[in-house]
Coordinates of C-alpha atoms in Angstrom, one line a residue:
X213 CA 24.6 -21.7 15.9
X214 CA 22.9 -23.1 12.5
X215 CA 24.8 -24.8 9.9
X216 CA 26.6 -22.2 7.7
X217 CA 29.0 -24.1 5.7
X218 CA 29.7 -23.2 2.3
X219 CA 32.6 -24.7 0.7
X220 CA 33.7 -23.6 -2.9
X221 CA 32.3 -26.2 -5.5
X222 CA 34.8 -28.8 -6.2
X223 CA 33.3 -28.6 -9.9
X224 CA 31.1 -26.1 -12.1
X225 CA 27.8 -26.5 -10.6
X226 CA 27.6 -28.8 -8.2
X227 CA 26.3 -26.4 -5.0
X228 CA 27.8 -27.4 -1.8
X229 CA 26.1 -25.2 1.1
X230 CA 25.1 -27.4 3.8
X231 CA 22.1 -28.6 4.2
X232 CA 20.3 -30.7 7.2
X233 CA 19.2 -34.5 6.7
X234 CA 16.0 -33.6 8.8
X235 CA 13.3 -30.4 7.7
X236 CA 12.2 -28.6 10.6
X237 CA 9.9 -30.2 13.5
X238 CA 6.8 -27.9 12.6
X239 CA 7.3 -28.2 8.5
X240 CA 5.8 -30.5 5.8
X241 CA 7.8 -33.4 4.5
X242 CA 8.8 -32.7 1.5
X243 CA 8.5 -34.5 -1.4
X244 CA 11.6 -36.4 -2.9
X245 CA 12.2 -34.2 -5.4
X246 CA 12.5 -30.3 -5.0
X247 CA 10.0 -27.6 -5.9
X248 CA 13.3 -25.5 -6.9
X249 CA 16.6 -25.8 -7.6
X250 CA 19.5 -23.4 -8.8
X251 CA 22.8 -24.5 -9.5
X252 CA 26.0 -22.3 -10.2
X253 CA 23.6 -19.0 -11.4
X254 CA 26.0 -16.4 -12.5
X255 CA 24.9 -13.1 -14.1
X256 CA 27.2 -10.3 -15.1
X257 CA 26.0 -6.8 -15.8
X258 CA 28.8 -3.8 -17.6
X259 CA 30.9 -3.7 -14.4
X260 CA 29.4 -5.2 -11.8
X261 CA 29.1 -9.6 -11.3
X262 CA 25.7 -9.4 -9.9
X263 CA 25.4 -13.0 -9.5
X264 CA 28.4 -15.7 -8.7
X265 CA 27.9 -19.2 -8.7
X266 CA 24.5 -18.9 -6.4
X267 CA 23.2 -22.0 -5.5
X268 CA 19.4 -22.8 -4.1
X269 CA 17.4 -25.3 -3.0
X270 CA 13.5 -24.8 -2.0
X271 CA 12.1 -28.1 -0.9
X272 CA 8.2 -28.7 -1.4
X273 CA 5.8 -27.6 1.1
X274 CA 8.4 -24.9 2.4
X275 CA 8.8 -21.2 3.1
X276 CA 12.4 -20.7 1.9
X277 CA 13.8 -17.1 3.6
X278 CA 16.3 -15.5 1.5
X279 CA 18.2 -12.9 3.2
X280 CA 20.9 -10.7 2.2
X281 CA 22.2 -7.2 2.5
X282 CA 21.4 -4.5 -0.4
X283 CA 23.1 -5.5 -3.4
X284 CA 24.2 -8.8 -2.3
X285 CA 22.0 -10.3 -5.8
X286 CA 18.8 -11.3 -4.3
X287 CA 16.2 -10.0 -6.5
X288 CA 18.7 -10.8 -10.1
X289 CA 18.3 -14.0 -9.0
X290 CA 14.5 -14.0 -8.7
X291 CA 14.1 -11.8 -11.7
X292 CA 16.5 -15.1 -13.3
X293 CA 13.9 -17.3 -11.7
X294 CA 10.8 -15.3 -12.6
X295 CA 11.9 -15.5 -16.2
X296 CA 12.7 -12.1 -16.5
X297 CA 16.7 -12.1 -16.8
X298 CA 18.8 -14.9 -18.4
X299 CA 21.7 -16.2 -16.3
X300 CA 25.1 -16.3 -18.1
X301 CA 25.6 -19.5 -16.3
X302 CA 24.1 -22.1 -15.0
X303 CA 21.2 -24.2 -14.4
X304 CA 17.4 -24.1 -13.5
X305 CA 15.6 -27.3 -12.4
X306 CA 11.5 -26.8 -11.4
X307 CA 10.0 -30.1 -10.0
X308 CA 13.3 -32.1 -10.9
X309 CA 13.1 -31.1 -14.5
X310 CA 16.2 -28.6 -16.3
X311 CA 14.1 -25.8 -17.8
X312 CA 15.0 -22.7 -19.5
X313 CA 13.0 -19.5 -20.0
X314 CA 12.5 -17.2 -22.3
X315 CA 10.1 -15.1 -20.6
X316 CA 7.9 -14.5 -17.2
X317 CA 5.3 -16.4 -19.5
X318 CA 7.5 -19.6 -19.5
X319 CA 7.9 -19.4 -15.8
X320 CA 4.1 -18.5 -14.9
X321 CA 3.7 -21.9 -17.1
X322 CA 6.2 -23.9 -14.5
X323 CA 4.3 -22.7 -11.8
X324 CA 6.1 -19.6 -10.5
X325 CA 4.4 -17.0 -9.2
X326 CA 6.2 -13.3 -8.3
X327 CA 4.3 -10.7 -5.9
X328 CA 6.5 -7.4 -6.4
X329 CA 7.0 -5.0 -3.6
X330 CA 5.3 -2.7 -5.2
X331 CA 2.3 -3.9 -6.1
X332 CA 0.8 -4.3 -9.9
X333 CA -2.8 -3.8 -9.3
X334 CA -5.1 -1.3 -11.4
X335 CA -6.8 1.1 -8.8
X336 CA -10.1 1.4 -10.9
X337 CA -10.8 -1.9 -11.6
X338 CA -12.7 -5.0 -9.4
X339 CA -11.0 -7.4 -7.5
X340 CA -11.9 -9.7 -10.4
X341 CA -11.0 -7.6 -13.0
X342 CA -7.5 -7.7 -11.7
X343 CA -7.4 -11.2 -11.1
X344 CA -8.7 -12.4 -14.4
X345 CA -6.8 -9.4 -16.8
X346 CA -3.9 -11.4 -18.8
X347 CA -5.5 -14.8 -18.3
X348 CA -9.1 -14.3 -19.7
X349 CA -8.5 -17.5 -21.4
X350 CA -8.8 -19.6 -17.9
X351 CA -12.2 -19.2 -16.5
X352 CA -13.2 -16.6 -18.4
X353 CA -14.8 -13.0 -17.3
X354 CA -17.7 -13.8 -15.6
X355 CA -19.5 -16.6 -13.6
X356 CA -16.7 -19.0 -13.3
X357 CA -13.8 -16.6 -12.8
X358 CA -15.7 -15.3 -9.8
X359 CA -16.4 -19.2 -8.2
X360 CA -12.5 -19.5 -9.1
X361 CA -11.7 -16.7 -7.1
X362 CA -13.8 -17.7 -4.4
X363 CA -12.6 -21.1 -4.4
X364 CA -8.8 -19.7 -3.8
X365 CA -9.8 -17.2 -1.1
X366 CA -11.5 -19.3 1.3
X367 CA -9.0 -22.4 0.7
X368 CA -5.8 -20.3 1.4
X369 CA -7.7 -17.9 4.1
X370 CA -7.7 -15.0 2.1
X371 CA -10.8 -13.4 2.4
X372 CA -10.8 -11.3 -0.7
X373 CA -13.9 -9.9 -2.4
X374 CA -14.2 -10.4 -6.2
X375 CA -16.4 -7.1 -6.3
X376 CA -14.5 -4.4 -3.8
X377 CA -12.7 -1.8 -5.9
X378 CA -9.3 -2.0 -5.6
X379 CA -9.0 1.8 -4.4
X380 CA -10.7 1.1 -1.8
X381 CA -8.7 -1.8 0.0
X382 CA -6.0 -1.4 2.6
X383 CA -2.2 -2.2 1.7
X384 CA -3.1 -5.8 3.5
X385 CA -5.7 -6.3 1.6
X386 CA -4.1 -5.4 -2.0
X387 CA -1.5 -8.1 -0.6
X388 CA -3.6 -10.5 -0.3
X389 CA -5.2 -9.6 -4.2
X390 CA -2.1 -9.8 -5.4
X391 CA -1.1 -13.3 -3.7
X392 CA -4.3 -14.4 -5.3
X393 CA -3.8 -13.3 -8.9
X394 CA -0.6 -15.8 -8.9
X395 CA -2.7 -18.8 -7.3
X396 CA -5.4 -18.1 -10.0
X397 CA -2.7 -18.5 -12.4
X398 CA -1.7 -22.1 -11.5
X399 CA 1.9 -20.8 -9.0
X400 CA 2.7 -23.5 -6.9
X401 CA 6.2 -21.7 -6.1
X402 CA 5.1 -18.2 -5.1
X403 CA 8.2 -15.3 -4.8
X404 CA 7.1 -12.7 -2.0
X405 CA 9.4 -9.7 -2.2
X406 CA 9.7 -7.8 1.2
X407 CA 5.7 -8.5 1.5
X408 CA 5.6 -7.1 4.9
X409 CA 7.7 -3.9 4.5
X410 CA 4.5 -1.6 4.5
X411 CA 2.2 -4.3 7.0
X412 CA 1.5 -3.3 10.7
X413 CA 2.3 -6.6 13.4
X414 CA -1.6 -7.3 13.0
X415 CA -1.4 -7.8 9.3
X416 CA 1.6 -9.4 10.0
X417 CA 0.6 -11.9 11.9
X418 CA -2.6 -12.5 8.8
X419 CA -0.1 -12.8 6.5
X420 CA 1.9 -15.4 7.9
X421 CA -1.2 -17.3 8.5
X422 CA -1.5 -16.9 4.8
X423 CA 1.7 -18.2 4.3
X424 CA 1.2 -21.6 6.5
X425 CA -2.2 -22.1 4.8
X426 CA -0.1 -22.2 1.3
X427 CA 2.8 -24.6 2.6
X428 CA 0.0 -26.9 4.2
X429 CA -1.7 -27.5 0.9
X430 CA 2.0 -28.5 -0.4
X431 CA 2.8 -25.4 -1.9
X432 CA 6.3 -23.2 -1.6
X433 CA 7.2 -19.8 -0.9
X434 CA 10.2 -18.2 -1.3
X435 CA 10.3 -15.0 1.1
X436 CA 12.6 -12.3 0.5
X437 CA 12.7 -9.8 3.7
X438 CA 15.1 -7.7 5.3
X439 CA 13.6 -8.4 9.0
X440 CA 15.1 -11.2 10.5
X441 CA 13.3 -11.6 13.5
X442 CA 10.1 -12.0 10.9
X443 CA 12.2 -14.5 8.9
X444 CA 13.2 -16.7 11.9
X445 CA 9.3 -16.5 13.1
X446 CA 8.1 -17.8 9.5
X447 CA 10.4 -19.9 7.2
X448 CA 11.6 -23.1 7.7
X449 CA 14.8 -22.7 6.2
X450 CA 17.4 -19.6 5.3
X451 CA 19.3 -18.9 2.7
X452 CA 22.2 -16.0 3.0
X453 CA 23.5 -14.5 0.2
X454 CA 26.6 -12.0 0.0
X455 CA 28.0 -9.9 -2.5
X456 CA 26.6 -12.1 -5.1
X457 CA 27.2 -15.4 -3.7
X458 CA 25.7 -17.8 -2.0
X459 CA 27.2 -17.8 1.8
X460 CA 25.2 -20.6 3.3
X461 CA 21.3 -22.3 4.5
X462 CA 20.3 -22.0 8.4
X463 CA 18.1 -23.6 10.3
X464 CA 15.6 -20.9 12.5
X465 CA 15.9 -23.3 15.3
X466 CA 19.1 -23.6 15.4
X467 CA 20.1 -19.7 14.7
X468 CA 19.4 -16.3 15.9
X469 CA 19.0 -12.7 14.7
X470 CA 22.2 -11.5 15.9
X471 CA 24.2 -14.2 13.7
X472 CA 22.1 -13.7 10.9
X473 CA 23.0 -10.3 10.8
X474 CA 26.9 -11.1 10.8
X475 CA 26.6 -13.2 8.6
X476 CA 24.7 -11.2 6.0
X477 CA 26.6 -7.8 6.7
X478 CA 29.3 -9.0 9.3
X479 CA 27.6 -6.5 12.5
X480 CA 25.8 -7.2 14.7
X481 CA 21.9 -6.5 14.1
X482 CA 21.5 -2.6 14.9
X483 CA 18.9 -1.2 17.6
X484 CA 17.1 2.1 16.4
X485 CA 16.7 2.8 20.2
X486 CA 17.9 6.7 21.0
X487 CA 18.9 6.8 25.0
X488 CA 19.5 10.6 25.5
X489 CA 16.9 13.2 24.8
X490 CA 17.8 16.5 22.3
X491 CA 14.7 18.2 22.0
X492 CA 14.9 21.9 22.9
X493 CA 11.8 24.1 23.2
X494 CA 13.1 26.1 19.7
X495 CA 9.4 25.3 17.3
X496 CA 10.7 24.7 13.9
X497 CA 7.7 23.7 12.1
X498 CA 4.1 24.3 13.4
X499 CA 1.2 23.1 11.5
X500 CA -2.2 24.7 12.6
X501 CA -5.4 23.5 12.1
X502 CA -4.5 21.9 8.6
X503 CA -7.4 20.5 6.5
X504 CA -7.5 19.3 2.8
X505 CA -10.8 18.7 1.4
X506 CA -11.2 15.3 -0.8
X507 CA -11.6 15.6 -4.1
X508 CA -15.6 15.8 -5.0
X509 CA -16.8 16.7 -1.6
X510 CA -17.3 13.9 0.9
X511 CA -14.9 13.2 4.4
X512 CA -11.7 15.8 4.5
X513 CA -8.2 14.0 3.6
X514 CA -6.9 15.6 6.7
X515 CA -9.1 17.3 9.1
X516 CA -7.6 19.8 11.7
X517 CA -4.4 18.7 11.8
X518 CA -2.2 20.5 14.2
X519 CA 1.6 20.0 15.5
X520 CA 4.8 21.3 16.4
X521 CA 8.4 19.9 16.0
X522 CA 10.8 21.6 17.9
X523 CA 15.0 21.3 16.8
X524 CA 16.4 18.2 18.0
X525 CA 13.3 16.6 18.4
X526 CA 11.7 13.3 16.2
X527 CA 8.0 13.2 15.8
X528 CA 6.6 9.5 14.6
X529 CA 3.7 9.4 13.2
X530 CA 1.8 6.3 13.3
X531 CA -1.2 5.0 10.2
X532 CA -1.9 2.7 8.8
X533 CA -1.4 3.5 5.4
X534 CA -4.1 5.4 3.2
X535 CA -5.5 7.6 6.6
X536 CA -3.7 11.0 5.0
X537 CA -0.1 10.2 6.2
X538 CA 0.6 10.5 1.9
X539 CA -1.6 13.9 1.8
X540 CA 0.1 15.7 4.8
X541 CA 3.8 15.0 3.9
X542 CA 2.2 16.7 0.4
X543 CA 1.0 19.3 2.1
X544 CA 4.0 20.1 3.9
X545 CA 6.4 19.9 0.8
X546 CA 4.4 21.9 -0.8
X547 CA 3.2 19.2 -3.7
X548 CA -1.0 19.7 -2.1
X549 CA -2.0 23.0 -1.5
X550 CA -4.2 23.0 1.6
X551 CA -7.4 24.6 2.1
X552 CA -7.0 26.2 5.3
X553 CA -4.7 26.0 8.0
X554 CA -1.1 27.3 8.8
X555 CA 2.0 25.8 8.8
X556 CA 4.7 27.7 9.9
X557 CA 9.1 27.2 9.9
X558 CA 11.2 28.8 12.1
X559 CA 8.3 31.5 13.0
X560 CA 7.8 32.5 9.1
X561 CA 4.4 31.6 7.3
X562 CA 5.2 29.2 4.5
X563 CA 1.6 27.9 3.8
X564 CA 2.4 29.8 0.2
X565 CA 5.6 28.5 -0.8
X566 CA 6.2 26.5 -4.0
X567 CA 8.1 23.4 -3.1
X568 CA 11.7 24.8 -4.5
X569 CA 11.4 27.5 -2.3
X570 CA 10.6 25.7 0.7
X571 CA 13.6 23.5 0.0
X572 CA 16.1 25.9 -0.1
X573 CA 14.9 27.3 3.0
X574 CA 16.0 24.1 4.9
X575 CA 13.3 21.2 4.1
X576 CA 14.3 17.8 3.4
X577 CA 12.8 15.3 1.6
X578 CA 13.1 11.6 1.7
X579 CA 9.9 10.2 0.4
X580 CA 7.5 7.2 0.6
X581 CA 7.5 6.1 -3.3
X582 CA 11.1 6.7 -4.2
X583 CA 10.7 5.8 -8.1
X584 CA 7.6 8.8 -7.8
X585 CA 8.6 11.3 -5.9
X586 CA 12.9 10.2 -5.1
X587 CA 14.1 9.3 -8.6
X588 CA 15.2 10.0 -12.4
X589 CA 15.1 6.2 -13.2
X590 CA 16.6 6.6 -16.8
X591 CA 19.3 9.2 -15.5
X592 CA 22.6 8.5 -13.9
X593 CA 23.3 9.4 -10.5
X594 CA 24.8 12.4 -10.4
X595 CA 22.1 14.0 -12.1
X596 CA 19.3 12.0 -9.4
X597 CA 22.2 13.8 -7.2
X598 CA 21.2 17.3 -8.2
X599 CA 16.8 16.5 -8.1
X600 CA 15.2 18.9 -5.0
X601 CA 18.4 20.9 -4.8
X602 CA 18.8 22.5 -8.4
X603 CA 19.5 26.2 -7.1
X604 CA 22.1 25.2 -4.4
X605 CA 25.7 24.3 -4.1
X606 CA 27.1 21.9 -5.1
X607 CA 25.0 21.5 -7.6
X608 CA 24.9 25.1 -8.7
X609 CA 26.9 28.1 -9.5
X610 CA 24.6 31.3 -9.5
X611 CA 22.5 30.9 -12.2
X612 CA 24.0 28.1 -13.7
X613 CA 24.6 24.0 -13.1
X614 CA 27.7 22.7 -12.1
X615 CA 27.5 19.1 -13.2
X616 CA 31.4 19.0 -12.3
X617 CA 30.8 19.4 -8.7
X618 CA 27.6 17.9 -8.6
X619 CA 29.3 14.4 -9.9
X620 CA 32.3 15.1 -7.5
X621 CA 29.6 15.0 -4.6
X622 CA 27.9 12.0 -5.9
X623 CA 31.0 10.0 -5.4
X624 CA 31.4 11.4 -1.7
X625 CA 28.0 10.3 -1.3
X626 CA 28.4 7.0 -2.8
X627 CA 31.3 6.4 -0.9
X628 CA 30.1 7.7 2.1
X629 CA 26.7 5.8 2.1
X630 CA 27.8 2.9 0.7
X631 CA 25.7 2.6 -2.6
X632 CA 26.6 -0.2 -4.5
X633 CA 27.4 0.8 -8.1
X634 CA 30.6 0.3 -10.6
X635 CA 29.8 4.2 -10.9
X636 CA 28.0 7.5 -10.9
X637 CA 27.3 7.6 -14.4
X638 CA 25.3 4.6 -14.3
X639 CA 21.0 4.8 -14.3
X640 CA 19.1 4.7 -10.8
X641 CA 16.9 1.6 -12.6
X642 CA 19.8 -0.3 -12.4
X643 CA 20.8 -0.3 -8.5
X644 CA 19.0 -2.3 -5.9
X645 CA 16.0 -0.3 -4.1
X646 CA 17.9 -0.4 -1.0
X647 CA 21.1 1.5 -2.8
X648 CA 18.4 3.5 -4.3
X649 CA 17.3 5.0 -1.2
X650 CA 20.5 4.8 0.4
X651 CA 21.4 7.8 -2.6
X652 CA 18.2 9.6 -1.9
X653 CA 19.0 9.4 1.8
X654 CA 22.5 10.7 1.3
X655 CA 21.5 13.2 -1.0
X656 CA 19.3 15.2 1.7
X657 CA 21.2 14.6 4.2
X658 CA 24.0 16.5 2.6
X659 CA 22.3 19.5 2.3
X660 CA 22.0 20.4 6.4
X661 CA 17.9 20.2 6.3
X662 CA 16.2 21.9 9.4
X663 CA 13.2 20.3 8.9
X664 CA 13.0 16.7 7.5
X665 CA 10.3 14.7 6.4
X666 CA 11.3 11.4 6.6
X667 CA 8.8 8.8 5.1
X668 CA 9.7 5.4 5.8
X669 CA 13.8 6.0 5.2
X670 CA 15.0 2.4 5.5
X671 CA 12.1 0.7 3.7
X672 CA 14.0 -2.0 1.8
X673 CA 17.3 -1.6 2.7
X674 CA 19.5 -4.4 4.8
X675 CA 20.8 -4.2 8.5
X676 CA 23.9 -2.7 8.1
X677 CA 22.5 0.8 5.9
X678 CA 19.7 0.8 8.6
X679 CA 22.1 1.4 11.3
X680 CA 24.2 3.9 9.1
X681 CA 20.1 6.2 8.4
X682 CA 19.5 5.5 11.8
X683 CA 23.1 7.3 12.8
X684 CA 22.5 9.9 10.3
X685 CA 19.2 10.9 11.3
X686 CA 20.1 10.7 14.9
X687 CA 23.6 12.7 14.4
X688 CA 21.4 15.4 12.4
X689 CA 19.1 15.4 15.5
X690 CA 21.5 16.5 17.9
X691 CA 22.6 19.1 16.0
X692 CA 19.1 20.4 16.4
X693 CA 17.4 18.7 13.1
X694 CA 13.2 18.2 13.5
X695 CA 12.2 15.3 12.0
X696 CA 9.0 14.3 10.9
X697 CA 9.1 10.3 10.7
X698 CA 7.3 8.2 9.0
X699 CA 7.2 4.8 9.1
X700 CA 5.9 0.8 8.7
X701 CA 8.5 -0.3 10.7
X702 CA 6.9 0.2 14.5
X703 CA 10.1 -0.7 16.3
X704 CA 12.1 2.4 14.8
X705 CA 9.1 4.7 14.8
X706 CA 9.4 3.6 18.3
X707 CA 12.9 3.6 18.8
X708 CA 13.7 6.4 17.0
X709 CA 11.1 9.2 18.0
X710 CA 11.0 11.4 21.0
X711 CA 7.1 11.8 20.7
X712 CA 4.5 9.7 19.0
X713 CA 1.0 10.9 17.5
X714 CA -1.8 8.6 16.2
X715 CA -3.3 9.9 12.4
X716 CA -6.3 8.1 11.9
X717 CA -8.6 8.5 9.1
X718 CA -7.2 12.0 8.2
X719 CA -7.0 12.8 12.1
X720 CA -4.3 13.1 14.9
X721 CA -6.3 11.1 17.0
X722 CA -3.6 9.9 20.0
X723 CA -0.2 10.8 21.6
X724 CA 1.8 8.0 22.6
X725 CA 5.2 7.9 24.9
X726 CA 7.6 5.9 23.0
X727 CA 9.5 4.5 26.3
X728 CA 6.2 2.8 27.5
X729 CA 4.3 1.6 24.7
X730 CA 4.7 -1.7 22.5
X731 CA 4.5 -2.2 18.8
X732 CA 1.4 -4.5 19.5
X733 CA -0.3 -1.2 21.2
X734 CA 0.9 0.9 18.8
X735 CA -0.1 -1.7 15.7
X736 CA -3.8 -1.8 17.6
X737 CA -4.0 2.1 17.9
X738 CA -3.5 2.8 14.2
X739 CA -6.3 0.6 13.3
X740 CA -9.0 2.2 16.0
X741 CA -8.7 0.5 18.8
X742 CA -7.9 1.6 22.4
X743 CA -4.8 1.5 24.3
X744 CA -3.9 1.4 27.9
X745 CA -0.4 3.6 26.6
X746 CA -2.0 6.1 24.5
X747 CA -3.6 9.5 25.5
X748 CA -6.4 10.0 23.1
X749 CA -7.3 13.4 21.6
X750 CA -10.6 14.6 20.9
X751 CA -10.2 17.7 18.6
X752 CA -7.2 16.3 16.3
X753 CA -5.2 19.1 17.9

């Protein structure tokens, strides 16, 4: 077991989590002096202490994990240490030095560098238009900028292309622009938030090459991530936090996934493995022959795509992202319009049906881009409660809303799914994303969907509301629910689906059984390569 101490402060700021007199065998020494350090951070928010006397310590020439369940304070505290909150208590040290910010500008000055989940990157522009926009004054637009660029890529490995259009990069590659942009600006403490939540094991693996390219030119990293096995594989030192306070430091060497778990949520870490089999030979959607021209002629989006999920039975689709996984579950919400093809529930054609329509005949909705497609930011809960499901009960009375019973659900959900929140009247901008999609999750799941479409459900969220989606969805599915899932996560897309299909550049180009293949195989597949576990199709059918 890794050392997990934390005893309360004897006095205001003075942080007392254990820490180890030796770094880890494979890290840098570190300097004397630390690249970061946070003593006593305390932030209150109406109703809810969202930080409590957090103390952290990254040591130079580090990748500093911090883990902790959804809720537990993790990105206040970077958005504290990115400049972009004030704490109400307190201190910030950078390089040994007691600073105070009033603004991301302040801490981009210090050196701090934040890469956002969801990426900040302007689809139209260059590579080097993104790079340089905000900071013209550095190297300038042109000759130099682009040497500066250059310089960055190939010292830190990243092999980015000042000219490529942004629209046309992969997720990995946008990554990797993004890591760049905070270089260019001077970071020498880079903040990664869950940067592998949308990454297949290949990318992975490039990305923590990345990372050890950074920490061997001295710099640090600070990676937030909700996969522990990644976290033991990559930092050299952990840092747990629990409802709002710090609960202790870990050593990987010294630690496992299993105790990480419990000590973030206090369960053991969940398995999305399903043992028995539900699926019956009842089709409940069947797509035929599908296709969606691209905009302005050129390759289809999605070319012949055909499929059927029968009830109790979970079909993963595996892609990469950007191969028309975003344009079928559009298709079959009814948000795209198709230009041929059939898709069919429960034997009726519903190729024509608006989206609300197609909802109240039994589709669910959990989508990829919750704050797009999942979410009333600005609007409390109980009325993000009612969004999809404006015509049905609870949420309805005949004609008219019934906000009443609609806010009397939110708090069954709430309570039942565990969102963390001092209430249902509060915005959706102010929960965590993880609580965020634990309310969109609850929210379809309450209305008995036949068919689901299920794109990446636990992106974001910690171990313990994994296990409870993973329960849900596989309650739902033995009471004869067809799931279409999506996912980045190949160990539930493995563990979680019955049968596996292959889309590949707008094409169902593989089937895959899910007891014999690995997520290596499965990673290779959904970039183009062969697999010894895959059965490839020729037609797309």
């Amino acid at each position: 077991m890794g050392r997990y101490a934390c005893r309360r402060p004897p006095f205001p700021g003075e942080c007392a989590i254990a820490t180890s007199s030796s770094p880890p065998a494979d890290a840098v020494t570190p300097a004397s002096v630390a690249a970061v350090e946070l003593k006593g951070i305390t932030k209150r928010f109406p109703g809810v202490v969202a930080n409590h006397d957090i103390c952290l310590t990254v040591r130079k020439g580090t990748v500093h994990a911090l883990v902790g369940e959804n809720g537990a304070g993790k990105s206040t505290l970077m958005k504290i240490l990115y400049g972009m909150q004030k704490p109400d208590e307190g201190t910030i040290a950078i390089d040994g030095e007691q600073v105070s910010y009033s603004s991301p500008a302040d801490a981009i000055a210090r050196g701090i560098g934040m890469v956002h989940q969801h990426f900040m990157l302007a689809d139209n522009l260059t590579v080097l238009e993104n790079v340089v926009l905000g900071s013209e004054k550095l190297y300038g637009i042109g000759s130099k900028a682009r040497r500066k660029i250059l310089e960055i890529s190939e010292r830190y490995g990243l092999g980015v292309r000042p000219d490529a259009l942004v629209e046309d990069l992969g997720v990995a590659d946008r990554q990797r622009v993004e890591i760049l942009k905070v270089l260019y600006r001077g970071a020498t403490t880079l903040i990664l938030d869950e940067p592998t939540a949308v990454l297949v094991p290949q990318e992975v693996d490039a990305l923590f090459a990345n990372l050890r390219e950074l920490r061997a030119e001295g710099l640090s990293v600070i990676f937030i991530s909700h996969k522990l096995g990644e976290v033991l594989s990559v930092a050299d030192e952990i840092t747990v936090i629990r409802r709002g306070t710090t609960v202790g430091t870990a050593v990987p060497a010294e630690t496992t996934p299993k105790q990480l778990a419990e000590l973030m949520v206090g369960s053991e870490l969940p398995t999305p493995e399903t043992a028995e089999s539900t699926v019956t030979d009842r089709p409940v959607i069947e797509v035929e022959e599908l296709r969606l021209a691209a905009p302005g002629g050129g390759k289809p989006l999605l070319d012949g795509i055909t499929f059927t999920i029968h009830a109790g039975e979970v079909l993963g689709l595996a892609g990469v992202e950007g191969n028309g996984q975003t344009e079928l579950i559009e298709a079959l919400i009814g948000l795209e319009s198709a230009d041929s093809g059939v898709i069919r529930m429960l034997g009726d054609d519903i190729t024509g049906l608006p989206t609300r329509k197609r909802r109240e005949n039994g589709v669910g909705y959990i989508p990829e881009d919750r704050h797009r497609h999942g979410l009333l930011l600005d609007a409390p809960l109980w009325e993000n409660r009612i969004l999809g499901h404006v015509t049905e009960r609870p949420n309805s009375k005949g004609f008219w809303l019934d906000p009443k019973s609609a806010q009397a659900d939110t708090a069954r959900i709430v309570e039942e799914y565990d969102v963390r929140t001092p209430g249902i009247d509060v915005t959706a901008a102010s929960l965590s994303g993880g609580n965020q999609q634990k309310l969109i999750v609850g929210r379809e799941m309450s209305h008995k969907p036949k068919f689901l479409i299920a794109a990446h459900p636990t992106r974001g969220v910690d171990v313990g509301a994994q296990a409870q989606i993973w329960d849900q969805i596989r309650e739902a599915r033995r009471e004869g629910l067809a799931v279409l899932l999506i996912s980045a996560d190949l160990d539930e897309l493995i563990g979680l689906s019955d049968t596996l299909r292959v889309i590949y550049d707008g094409r169902l180009v593989a089937d895959a059984d899910p007891a014999a293949i690995t997520p290596e195989e499965l990673g290779s597949a959904m970039t183009g390569a062969a697999s010894g576990h895959l059965e490839h199709t020729e037609d797309g059918a």
